[in-house]
N, CA, C and O of each residue as an XYZ file, in Angstrom:
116
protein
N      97.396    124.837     42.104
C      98.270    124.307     43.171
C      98.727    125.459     44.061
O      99.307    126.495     43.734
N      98.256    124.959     45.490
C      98.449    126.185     46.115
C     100.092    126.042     47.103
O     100.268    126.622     48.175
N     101.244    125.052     46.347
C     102.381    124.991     47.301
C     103.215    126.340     47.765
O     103.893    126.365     48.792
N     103.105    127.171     47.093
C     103.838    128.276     47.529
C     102.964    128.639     48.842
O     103.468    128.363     49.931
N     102.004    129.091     48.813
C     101.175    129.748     49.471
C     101.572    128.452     51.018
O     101.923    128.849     52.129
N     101.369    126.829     50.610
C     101.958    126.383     51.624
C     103.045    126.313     52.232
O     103.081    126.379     53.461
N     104.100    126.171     51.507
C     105.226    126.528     51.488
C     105.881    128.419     52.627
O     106.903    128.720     53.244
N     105.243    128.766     52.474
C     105.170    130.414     52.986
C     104.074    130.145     54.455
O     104.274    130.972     55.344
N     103.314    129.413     54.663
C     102.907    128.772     56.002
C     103.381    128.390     56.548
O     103.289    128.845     57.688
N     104.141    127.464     56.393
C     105.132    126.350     56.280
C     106.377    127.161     57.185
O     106.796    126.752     58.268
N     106.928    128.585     56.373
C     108.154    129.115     57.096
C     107.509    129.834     58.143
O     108.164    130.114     59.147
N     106.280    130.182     58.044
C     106.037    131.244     58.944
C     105.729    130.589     60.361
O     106.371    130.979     61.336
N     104.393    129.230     60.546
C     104.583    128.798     61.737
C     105.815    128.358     62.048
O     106.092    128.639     63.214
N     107.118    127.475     61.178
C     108.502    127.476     61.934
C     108.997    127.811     62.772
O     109.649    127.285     63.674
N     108.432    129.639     62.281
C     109.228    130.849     62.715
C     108.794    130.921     64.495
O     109.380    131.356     65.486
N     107.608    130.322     64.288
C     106.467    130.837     65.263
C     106.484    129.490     66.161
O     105.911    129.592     67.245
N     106.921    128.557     65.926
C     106.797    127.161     66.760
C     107.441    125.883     66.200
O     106.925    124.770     66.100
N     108.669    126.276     65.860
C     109.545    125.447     65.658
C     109.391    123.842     66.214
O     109.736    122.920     65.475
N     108.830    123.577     67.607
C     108.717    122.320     67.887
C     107.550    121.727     67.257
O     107.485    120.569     67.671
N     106.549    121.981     66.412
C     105.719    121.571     65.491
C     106.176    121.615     64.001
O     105.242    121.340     63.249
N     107.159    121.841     63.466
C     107.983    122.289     62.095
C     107.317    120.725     61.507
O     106.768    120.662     60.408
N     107.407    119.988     62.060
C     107.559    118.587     61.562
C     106.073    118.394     60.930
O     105.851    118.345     59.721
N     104.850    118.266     62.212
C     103.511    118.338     62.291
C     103.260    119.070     60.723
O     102.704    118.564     59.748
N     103.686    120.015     60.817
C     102.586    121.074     59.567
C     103.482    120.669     58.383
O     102.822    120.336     57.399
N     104.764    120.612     58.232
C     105.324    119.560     56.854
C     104.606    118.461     56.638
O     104.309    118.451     55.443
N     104.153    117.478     57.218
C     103.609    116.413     56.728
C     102.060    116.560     56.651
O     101.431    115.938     55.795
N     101.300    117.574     57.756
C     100.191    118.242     57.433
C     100.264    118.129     56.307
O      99.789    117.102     55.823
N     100.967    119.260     55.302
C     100.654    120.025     54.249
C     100.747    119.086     53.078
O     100.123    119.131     52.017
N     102.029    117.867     53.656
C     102.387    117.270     52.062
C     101.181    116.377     52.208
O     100.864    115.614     51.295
């Protein structure tokens, strides 16, 4: 299980494009 590794994607585009935060959370889950 790779959730950390998503999880750590996850903060980094945030960081990087906050108006997609949503997009790549439900991406990932």
């Amino acid at each position: 299980l790779l959730l950390e590794y998503f999880i750590k994607l996850y903060i980094w585009e945030y960081n990087n494009n906050n108006n997609n935060n949503a997009f790549y959370l439900l991406y990932y889950l």
